[in-house]
C-alpha cells in the first residue's frame, strides 16, 4: 500500500491508569515547608465546612510523571488526528491548525490567566476581544458579536433565545422556527430547547430551498427561519435574498447557522443576504483545533436592533479603558460562567491576523476549489452517485452509495476501509435525505497529491475489494470494528 499513508505497526497495549499505580507513588514532590507537625496550627480541613470533606480518599491513580505521559501518548496513537492524516469529515471543517496559534495561546501569561483577574491587569486581553468583535463585524457586515457561547450548538441556542426575547418584549406570540431538512441536526434540537417548535421545510430537487416553498409555510406564528448556508449538501442557498425578503415581510427573522462560513469567508458578507443573526463556529472556520466535544466557541453576531438582547458580560471601551459591562438592559442573561473561551478566541484571532486582509478570502476560494476537485474526480469514479452532478459545490460535496452498492460495498464499509488506507472517513449517512450519504469536506489545507491518494483509495475500495474482507474492516487499527448500535444504546463507561 505504498501509495497510501496506511496504518501498520506500532500500537501499544495499554491498561487503565488506575491499574498502573502503586501506593505512594507521586508525579511531583513538594519541598518540605520546614515546619514540624506540632508547629502547624491549622490544616486545610480546618478551613473547609465538614460536610464537604470526604470520608474516604478519592480513588486516584498513584503514578509517576513518565507513566502518565506514556499512557496518554500511547492512547493518542490509537486515534486519527489532523496532524497525522487527511480528515475529510464533512460539515466539520477539519483543517490543519497552524502551530503559531497554539504557540501564542499557550504563552504563560495567557494560559495561566485567571477569569477573576482585576480588569486593569487584563487590558490587552480585553482589547483582543474588543478588536476581534470588530474583525468579525467587518467579515460579516453585522453589528455586534457575543463570545459567550462555547460551541456551535450553544451559539444556536443563544441566538434563538435572543429571538425569543425580541418577540416576548414586542408582545408577539411566535413559536415556530422553519428549518430545512438539509440543516444540521443541532438546529431543530436548539430550537426545541429554546422553547420553539421546529417545522421542517423540504429541500427542492436542486438541493436548495425555493423561495416559493418558504411562502407556503408562513404564518403569524413564524418567529424565524433557520438556514444553514451553504447547506449540508454543500450547496449555496441561491434564493437566500428572496427568502430573507419574504421572511422579513412576514415580520419574522432570518437566523443563519454559519458553521459553514469556511465556504465564503472574505468573499460574501452575510448582511448582504439579509441575515439578522448568525453563529460562527470559531473552532471550525478559524482553524482552532476541535473534535471530541471541544473546546469551542460559537460566536453569535446580530444586526443593531438585536444588540441589547445579547448575553452579558461584554467588553466595552470608554475613555481609553476596556471594561467588562453588564448593562444591557434587555439581555437574555448569562450563557457561560465567565466572558468567553478565550484560548479558542485567541487562536482564531491569530489565524485571521496571520493571513491578513489580502489572504483571508483565499481560504474559502481554495476550500471550494478542493471540494469541486473531489466532486468532479470522484463523480467520475462513482459514476451516477453524485446527485448534483451538473452543479458546482461549495466547501463540501455529497455522494450516494449507488455505485458502491452495485459492488456490494456499503457506505459504512467504505468508511471503515478508508481507515486501513490511512484516511479519516468522510461523514456518512448524513444528510439523511441522500441515500447512504458520503459527505466529503477536504478544506483548503490539503494538497492535490493528498486528495489524489484519497481518491485512489476510494476507487480501490469501491471496485477491487471483496465483500467478506470489507465486512471485517478496519483490520489494522488497535480497536477493530465495534458494534456501534450496541455502543450507543448500552455504553459502558466503567470497568
Ligand atoms: C458543526 C456544526 C454545528 C454544531 O457545532 P458544535 O460546535 O459541534 O456544537 C452546527 N451547525 C453546523 C452546520 C455544523 O457544521
Coordinates of C-alpha atoms and ligand atoms in Angstrom, one line a residue:
X1 CA 0.0 0.0 0.0
X2 CA 2.9 2.2 -0.8
X3 CA 0.7 4.9 -2.4
X4 CA -1.3 5.4 0.8
X5 CA -0.3 6.6 4.2
X6 CA -1.9 3.3 5.5
X7 CA -1.9 2.0 9.0
X8 CA 0.5 -0.6 10.3
X9 CA 2.8 -1.2 13.2
X10 CA 3.3 0.5 16.5
X11 CA 0.2 0.2 18.7
X12 CA 1.0 -0.5 22.3
X13 CA -1.3 -2.3 24.7
X14 CA -2.4 -0.1 27.5
X15 CA -4.0 -0.8 30.8
X16 CA -6.2 1.6 32.7
X17 CA -4.1 4.2 34.5
X18 CA -5.7 3.3 37.8
X19 CA -4.3 -0.2 37.4
X20 CA -0.8 1.0 36.7
X21 CA -0.5 2.8 40.0
X22 CA 1.3 1.7 43.2
X23 CA 0.5 3.1 46.6
X24 CA 2.6 6.1 47.5
X25 CA 3.9 6.9 44.0
X26 CA 3.8 10.6 43.1
X27 CA 4.2 12.6 39.9
X28 CA 5.7 15.5 41.7
X29 CA 7.4 16.1 45.1
X30 CA 6.6 19.2 47.1
X31 CA 9.5 20.6 49.1
X32 CA 9.4 20.3 52.8
X33 CA 8.0 23.5 54.3
X34 CA 10.3 23.3 57.2
X35 CA 7.6 23.1 59.9
X36 CA 7.1 20.2 62.3
X37 CA 3.5 18.9 62.5
X38 CA 3.2 20.3 66.1
X39 CA 4.1 23.7 64.7
X40 CA 1.2 23.7 62.2
X41 CA -1.8 25.4 63.8
X42 CA -4.4 24.7 61.2
X43 CA -4.6 22.2 58.4
X44 CA -6.8 22.7 55.2
X45 CA -9.5 20.7 56.9
X46 CA -9.9 23.5 59.5
X47 CA -10.9 25.9 56.7
X48 CA -13.5 23.7 55.0
X49 CA -17.0 23.0 56.1
X50 CA -17.1 19.5 57.4
X51 CA -20.0 18.4 55.2
X52 CA -17.7 18.9 52.1
X53 CA -14.9 16.7 53.5
X54 CA -14.7 13.2 52.1
X55 CA -14.9 10.2 54.4
X56 CA -12.6 8.2 52.2
X57 CA -9.8 9.4 50.0
X58 CA -10.7 9.6 46.3
X59 CA -9.6 6.6 44.2
X60 CA -7.0 8.3 42.1
X61 CA -4.1 6.7 40.2
X62 CA -0.9 7.0 42.1
X63 CA 1.6 7.1 39.3
X64 CA 4.8 8.8 38.2
X65 CA 5.1 11.5 35.6
X66 CA 6.6 9.2 32.9
X67 CA 3.7 6.7 33.4
X68 CA 1.2 9.5 32.9
X69 CA 2.9 10.8 29.8
X70 CA 3.4 7.4 28.2
X71 CA -0.2 6.5 29.0
X72 CA -1.7 9.4 27.1
X73 CA 0.8 9.4 24.3
X74 CA 0.1 5.7 23.7
X75 CA -3.7 6.2 23.8
X76 CA -3.4 9.2 21.4
X77 CA -1.6 6.9 18.8
X78 CA -4.7 4.7 18.6
X79 CA -6.7 7.6 17.1
X80 CA -6.5 9.7 13.9
X81 CA -6.0 13.4 14.0
X82 CA -5.5 16.3 11.6
X83 CA -1.8 16.3 12.3
X84 CA -1.4 12.7 11.1
X85 CA -4.0 12.1 8.4
X86 CA -6.3 13.7 5.8
X87 CA -9.5 14.2 7.8
X88 CA -12.3 15.0 5.3
X89 CA -15.2 14.8 7.8
X90 CA -18.0 16.7 6.0
X91 CA -19.5 19.6 7.9
X92 CA -16.7 19.7 10.4
X93 CA -14.0 21.7 8.6
X94 CA -11.2 19.7 10.0
X95 CA -8.5 21.9 8.5
X96 CA -4.8 21.9 9.6
X97 CA -4.3 24.2 12.5
X98 CA -1.2 26.3 12.2
X99 CA 1.1 25.8 15.2
X100 CA 1.6 29.6 15.6
X101 CA -2.0 29.7 17.1
X102 CA -1.1 27.2 19.7
X103 CA 2.2 28.9 20.5
X104 CA 0.5 32.2 21.2
X105 CA -2.4 30.7 23.1
X106 CA 0.0 28.8 25.3
X107 CA 2.2 31.7 26.4
X108 CA 2.4 31.6 30.2
X109 CA 0.6 34.9 30.8
X110 CA -2.3 33.8 28.6
X111 CA -2.7 30.2 29.7
X112 CA -2.4 31.0 33.4
X113 CA -4.8 33.9 33.2
X114 CA -7.5 33.7 35.9
X115 CA -11.0 34.7 34.9
X116 CA -11.4 36.8 38.0
X117 CA -8.2 38.8 37.4
X118 CA -8.8 42.6 38.1
X119 CA -9.8 44.4 34.9
X120 CA -6.9 46.9 35.0
X121 CA -4.5 43.9 34.8
X122 CA -6.1 42.4 31.7
X123 CA -6.5 45.4 29.4
X124 CA -4.6 43.8 26.5
X125 CA -6.8 40.7 26.7
X126 CA -10.0 42.8 26.7
X127 CA -8.5 44.7 23.7
X128 CA -8.1 41.5 21.8
X129 CA -11.7 40.5 22.4
X130 CA -12.9 44.0 21.6
X131 CA -10.9 44.1 18.3
X132 CA -11.9 40.5 17.4
X133 CA -15.5 41.6 17.6
X134 CA -14.7 44.4 15.1
X135 CA -13.0 41.9 12.7
X136 CA -16.0 39.6 12.8
X137 CA -18.3 42.5 12.2
X138 CA -16.2 43.5 9.2
X139 CA -16.2 40.0 7.8
X140 CA -20.0 39.5 8.2
X141 CA -21.4 43.0 7.9
X142 CA -23.2 42.5 11.2
X143 CA -23.1 44.9 14.2
X144 CA -22.0 43.0 17.3
X145 CA -20.8 39.6 18.4
X146 CA -21.1 37.8 21.7
X147 CA -18.4 35.3 22.6
X148 CA -20.3 33.7 25.5
X149 CA -21.5 30.5 23.7
X150 CA -18.8 27.8 23.9
X151 CA -19.9 25.7 21.0
X152 CA -21.8 26.0 17.7
X153 CA -24.9 24.5 19.1
X154 CA -24.7 26.8 22.2
X155 CA -24.5 29.7 19.7
X156 CA -27.6 28.5 18.0
X157 CA -29.4 28.2 21.4
X158 CA -28.2 31.7 22.4
X159 CA -29.3 33.2 19.0
X160 CA -32.7 31.6 19.4
X161 CA -33.0 32.9 23.0
X162 CA -32.3 36.4 21.6
X163 CA -35.1 35.9 19.0
X164 CA -37.5 34.7 21.8
X165 CA -36.7 37.8 23.9
X166 CA -37.2 40.1 21.0
X167 CA -40.7 38.8 20.4
X168 CA -41.6 38.5 24.1
X169 CA -40.8 42.2 24.5
X170 CA -42.7 43.1 21.4
X171 CA -45.6 41.1 22.8
X172 CA -45.8 38.8 19.8
X173 CA -46.5 35.2 20.3
X174 CA -44.4 33.5 17.6
X175 CA -43.3 30.0 18.4
X176 CA -42.4 28.3 15.1
X177 CA -38.9 28.1 13.6
X178 CA -38.7 26.9 10.0
X179 CA -35.8 24.6 9.4
X180 CA -34.9 22.9 6.0
X181 CA -34.3 19.2 6.0
X182 CA -30.8 19.9 4.9
X183 CA -30.0 21.7 8.1
X184 CA -27.6 20.4 10.7
X185 CA -29.2 18.1 13.3
X186 CA -28.5 20.6 16.1
X187 CA -30.8 23.2 14.6
X188 CA -34.2 21.5 15.5
X189 CA -32.7 20.5 18.9
X190 CA -31.6 24.0 19.7
X191 CA -35.0 25.4 18.7
X192 CA -36.9 23.0 20.9
X193 CA -34.6 23.7 23.8
X194 CA -35.1 27.4 23.4
X195 CA -38.9 26.9 23.6
X196 CA -39.8 26.9 19.9
X197 CA -41.5 24.3 17.7
X198 CA -39.3 23.4 14.7
X199 CA -41.1 22.8 11.4
X200 CA -39.3 21.1 8.6
X201 CA -39.1 22.5 5.1
X202 CA -38.3 20.1 2.2
X203 CA -35.3 20.9 0.1
X204 CA -36.1 21.3 -3.6
X205 CA -34.8 18.9 -6.3
X206 CA -31.9 21.3 -6.9
X207 CA -30.6 20.8 -3.4
X208 CA -31.6 24.2 -2.1
X209 CA -34.7 25.9 -0.7
X210 CA -37.0 27.5 -3.1
X211 CA -38.4 30.9 -2.1
X212 CA -41.9 29.8 -3.3
X213 CA -41.8 26.8 -1.0
X214 CA -41.0 29.0 2.0
X215 CA -44.1 31.1 1.3
X216 CA -46.3 28.0 1.9
X217 CA -45.1 27.7 5.5
X218 CA -45.6 31.3 6.5
X219 CA -48.0 32.4 9.3
X220 CA -48.0 34.8 12.1
X221 CA -46.6 32.1 14.3
X222 CA -43.3 32.0 12.5
X223 CA -40.5 33.6 14.6
X224 CA -37.7 32.8 12.2
X225 CA -36.3 30.7 9.5
X226 CA -33.0 28.9 10.4
X227 CA -30.9 28.3 7.4
X228 CA -27.6 26.5 7.2
X229 CA -25.8 28.2 4.3
X230 CA -24.2 26.7 2.4
X231 CA -26.4 23.8 3.5
X232 CA -25.2 20.4 4.4
X233 CA -25.3 19.3 0.8
X234 CA -22.6 21.8 0.2
X235 CA -24.9 23.9 -1.9
X236 CA -25.3 27.7 -1.6
X237 CA -28.9 28.8 -0.9
X238 CA -29.4 30.6 -4.2
X239 CA -32.7 32.2 -3.2
X240 CA -31.4 33.5 0.1
X241 CA -32.0 37.2 -0.7
X242 CA -35.6 36.5 -1.8
X243 CA -36.2 34.2 1.2
X244 CA -35.0 36.9 3.5
X245 CA -37.3 39.4 2.0
X246 CA -40.3 37.1 2.3
X247 CA -39.5 36.3 5.9
X248 CA -39.0 39.9 6.8
X249 CA -42.3 40.8 5.2
X250 CA -43.9 38.3 7.4
X251 CA -42.5 40.1 10.4
X252 CA -40.1 37.2 11.1
X253 CA -36.3 37.0 11.4
X254 CA -33.6 35.2 9.4
X255 CA -31.2 33.1 11.5
X256 CA -28.2 31.6 9.7
X257 CA -26.3 28.7 11.0
X258 CA -22.9 30.0 10.0
X259 CA -20.9 26.9 10.9
X260 CA -20.0 26.5 7.2
X261 CA -18.6 30.1 6.9
X262 CA -15.4 28.5 5.5
X263 CA -17.2 28.4 2.2
X264 CA -17.4 32.1 1.7
X265 CA -15.2 33.7 4.3
X266 CA -13.9 37.0 2.9
X267 CA -15.9 36.8 -0.3
X268 CA -19.5 37.5 0.8
X269 CA -21.0 39.4 3.7
X270 CA -23.9 37.7 5.4
X271 CA -25.6 41.2 5.9
X272 CA -26.0 41.3 2.1
X273 CA -28.0 38.1 2.3
X274 CA -30.5 39.7 4.7
X275 CA -29.3 37.7 7.7
X276 CA -30.3 39.1 11.1
X277 CA -28.4 36.8 13.3
X278 CA -25.7 34.1 12.9
X279 CA -23.4 31.9 14.9
X280 CA -19.9 31.3 13.6
X281 CA -18.0 28.3 14.8
X282 CA -14.6 29.8 15.5
X283 CA -13.4 26.2 16.1
X284 CA -14.1 25.3 12.5
X285 CA -13.7 28.2 10.2
X286 CA -10.8 29.8 12.0
X287 CA -8.7 26.7 12.4
X288 CA -8.8 26.2 16.2
X289 CA -8.5 22.5 16.8
X290 CA -11.6 20.7 17.7
X291 CA -13.3 17.3 17.8
X292 CA -14.3 15.1 20.6
X293 CA -16.6 17.8 22.0
X294 CA -14.4 20.8 22.5
X295 CA -13.1 23.3 23.3
X296 CA -15.2 25.6 21.0
X297 CA -16.7 29.0 20.5
X298 CA -20.0 29.6 18.8
X299 CA -19.7 33.4 18.5
X300 CA -23.2 35.0 17.9
X301 CA -23.5 38.0 15.7
X302 CA -26.5 40.3 15.3
X303 CA -27.8 43.3 13.5
X304 CA -28.0 46.5 15.6
X305 CA -31.7 46.1 16.6
X306 CA -30.9 42.9 18.4
X307 CA -27.7 44.0 20.2
X308 CA -29.4 44.7 23.5
X309 CA -30.5 41.1 23.9
X310 CA -27.1 39.5 23.6
X311 CA -25.6 37.8 26.7
X312 CA -23.6 39.6 29.4
X313 CA -20.9 40.4 30.3
X314 CA -19.4 42.0 27.2
X315 CA -16.3 44.1 26.6
X316 CA -16.9 47.9 26.3
X317 CA -14.4 50.7 25.6
X318 CA -14.7 54.1 27.2
X319 CA -12.2 56.9 27.8
X320 CA -9.2 54.7 26.8
X321 CA -10.2 51.9 29.1
X322 CA -11.6 48.4 28.4
X323 CA -14.2 47.2 30.7
X324 CA -16.5 44.2 31.4
X325 CA -20.0 45.5 31.3
X326 CA -23.3 44.0 32.3
X327 CA -25.5 47.0 31.5
X328 CA -27.5 45.6 28.6
X329 CA -31.0 46.1 29.9
X330 CA -32.8 43.6 27.8
X331 CA -30.1 40.9 27.8
X332 CA -31.0 37.2 27.8
X333 CA -28.6 36.9 30.7
X334 CA -25.5 34.8 31.2
X335 CA -24.8 31.9 28.9
X336 CA -21.4 30.9 30.4
X337 CA -19.9 31.5 33.9
X338 CA -17.3 33.9 32.5
X339 CA -16.8 36.1 29.5
X340 CA -15.7 33.6 26.9
X341 CA -13.5 30.6 26.0
X342 CA -10.5 33.0 25.5
X343 CA -8.0 30.4 24.3
X344 CA -10.2 29.4 21.4
X345 CA -10.9 33.1 20.5
X346 CA -7.2 34.0 20.6
X347 CA -6.3 31.1 18.2
X348 CA -8.9 32.3 15.8
X349 CA -7.6 35.9 16.1
X350 CA -4.0 34.8 15.5
X351 CA -5.2 32.8 12.5
X352 CA -7.0 35.8 10.9
X353 CA -4.2 38.2 11.6
X354 CA -1.5 35.9 10.2
X355 CA -3.5 35.6 7.0
X356 CA -4.3 39.3 6.8
X357 CA -6.8 41.2 4.8
X358 CA -5.2 40.2 1.5
X359 CA -5.3 36.4 2.0
X360 CA -8.4 35.7 4.1
X361 CA -10.6 35.3 1.0
X362 CA -8.2 32.7 -0.4
X363 CA -9.3 30.4 2.4
X364 CA -12.8 30.0 1.0
X365 CA -11.6 30.1 -2.6
X366 CA -9.3 27.2 -2.2
X367 CA -11.7 25.3 0.1
X368 CA -14.3 25.5 -2.8
X369 CA -11.7 24.6 -5.4
X370 CA -10.6 21.5 -3.5
X371 CA -14.2 20.4 -2.8
X372 CA -15.0 20.7 -6.5
X373 CA -11.9 18.8 -7.5
X374 CA -13.1 15.9 -5.3
X375 CA -16.6 16.3 -6.6
X376 CA -15.6 16.1 -10.3
X377 CA -13.0 13.3 -10.0
X378 CA -15.0 11.2 -7.6
X379 CA -18.1 11.8 -9.6
X380 CA -16.4 10.0 -12.5
X381 CA -15.2 7.1 -10.3
X382 CA -18.6 6.7 -8.6
X383 CA -20.5 7.0 -11.8
X384 CA -24.1 8.1 -11.1
X385 CA -23.6 8.6 -7.4
X386 CA -23.4 12.5 -7.5
X387 CA -27.0 13.7 -7.0
X388 CA -26.0 17.2 -8.2
X389 CA -23.7 16.2 -11.0
X390 CA -24.2 19.2 -13.2
X391 CA -23.7 21.7 -10.4
X392 CA -20.7 23.2 -8.6
X393 CA -20.5 22.7 -4.9
X394 CA -19.2 25.0 -2.1
X395 CA -17.0 23.7 0.7
X396 CA -18.1 20.1 0.6
X397 CA -19.7 17.5 -1.8
X398 CA -22.1 14.6 -1.2
X399 CA -22.4 11.3 -2.9
X400 CA -25.0 8.5 -2.7
X401 CA -23.9 4.9 -2.2
X402 CA -25.3 3.9 -5.5
X403 CA -22.1 2.9 -7.4
X404 CA -20.7 1.1 -4.4
X405 CA -23.8 -0.8 -3.6
X406 CA -23.7 -2.4 -7.1
X407 CA -20.4 -3.8 -6.0
X408 CA -21.6 -5.0 -2.6
X409 CA -19.8 -2.3 -0.6
X410 CA -21.9 -0.1 1.7
X411 CA -21.1 3.4 2.8
X412 CA -20.2 2.0 6.2
X413 CA -17.6 -0.4 4.7
X414 CA -16.1 2.4 2.6
X415 CA -15.7 4.5 5.8
X416 CA -14.1 1.6 7.7
X417 CA -11.8 0.6 4.9
X418 CA -10.5 4.1 4.4
X419 CA -9.1 3.9 8.0
X420 CA -6.9 1.0 6.9
X421 CA -5.7 3.1 4.0
X422 CA -4.7 5.9 6.4
X423 CA -7.5 8.3 5.9
X424 CA -10.1 9.5 8.3
X425 CA -13.6 8.6 6.9
X426 CA -15.9 11.3 5.5
X427 CA -19.2 12.0 7.2
X428 CA -21.5 9.1 6.5
X429 CA -25.3 8.7 6.3
X430 CA -25.8 12.4 6.7
X431 CA -27.7 14.4 5.4
X432 CA -30.5 11.9 5.8
X433 CA -32.2 12.9 2.5
X434 CA -29.3 11.4 0.5
X435 CA -29.3 7.6 0.3
X436 CA -26.2 6.2 2.0
X437 CA -24.7 9.7 2.0
X438 CA -20.9 10.1 1.8
X439 CA -20.1 13.7 2.6
X440 CA -16.6 15.0 2.0
X441 CA -15.1 18.3 3.1
X442 CA -11.4 18.5 2.1
X443 CA -10.8 22.1 3.3
X444 CA -8.2 24.4 1.8
X445 CA -5.2 22.9 3.6
X446 CA -5.0 19.7 1.5
X447 CA -2.7 19.3 -1.4
X448 CA -3.7 17.9 -4.7
X449 CA -1.4 14.9 -4.0
X450 CA -3.2 14.0 -0.8
X451 CA -6.6 14.3 -2.5
X452 CA -5.4 12.1 -5.4
X453 CA -4.3 9.4 -3.0
X454 CA -7.6 9.6 -1.2
X455 CA -9.5 9.3 -4.5
X456 CA -7.4 6.3 -5.5
X457 CA -8.1 4.6 -2.2
X458 CA -11.8 5.0 -2.7
X459 CA -11.5 3.6 -6.2
X460 CA -9.7 0.5 -4.9
X461 CA -12.1 0.0 -2.0
X462 CA -15.2 0.5 -4.1
X463 CA -14.2 -1.7 -7.0
X464 CA -11.4 -4.0 -6.0
X465 CA -12.4 -5.1 -2.5
X466 CA -14.2 -8.3 -1.8
X467 CA -17.2 -8.1 0.4
X468 CA -16.0 -10.5 3.2
X469 CA -12.8 -8.5 3.6
X470 CA -14.8 -5.3 3.7
X471 CA -17.1 -6.5 6.4
X472 CA -14.1 -7.1 8.7
X473 CA -12.6 -3.7 8.3
X474 CA -10.9 -1.8 9.8
X475 CA -8.4 -4.6 10.4
X476 CA -5.2 -2.7 11.0
X477 CA -6.4 -0.4 13.8
X478 CA -5.9 -1.1 17.5
X479 CA -9.6 -1.2 18.1
X480 CA -11.3 -3.2 15.4
X481 CA -14.9 -2.9 14.2
X482 CA -17.2 -2.1 17.1
X483 CA -20.9 -2.7 17.3
X484 CA -21.9 0.9 17.0
X485 CA -25.6 0.4 17.8
X486 CA -24.8 -1.5 20.9
X487 CA -22.2 1.0 21.9
X488 CA -24.7 3.8 21.6
X489 CA -27.5 2.1 23.3
X490 CA -25.5 0.5 26.1
X491 CA -22.3 2.4 26.6
X492 CA -20.0 1.0 29.3
X493 CA -18.1 3.8 30.9
X494 CA -16.8 1.9 33.9
X495 CA -14.6 -1.2 34.3
Ligands
LIG1 C1 -20.7 21.6 13.5 C2 -21.9 22.2 13.2 C3 -22.8 22.6 14.2 C4 -22.6 22.3 15.7 O1 -21.4 22.9 16.2 P1 -20.8 22.4 17.6 O2 -19.7 23.3 17.9 O3 -20.4 21.0 17.3 O4 -21.9 22.5 18.6 C5 -24.0 23.3 13.9 N1 -24.3 23.5 12.6 C6 -23.5 23.1 11.5 C7 -23.9 23.4 10.1 C8 -22.3 22.5 11.8 O5 -21.5 22.1 10.8

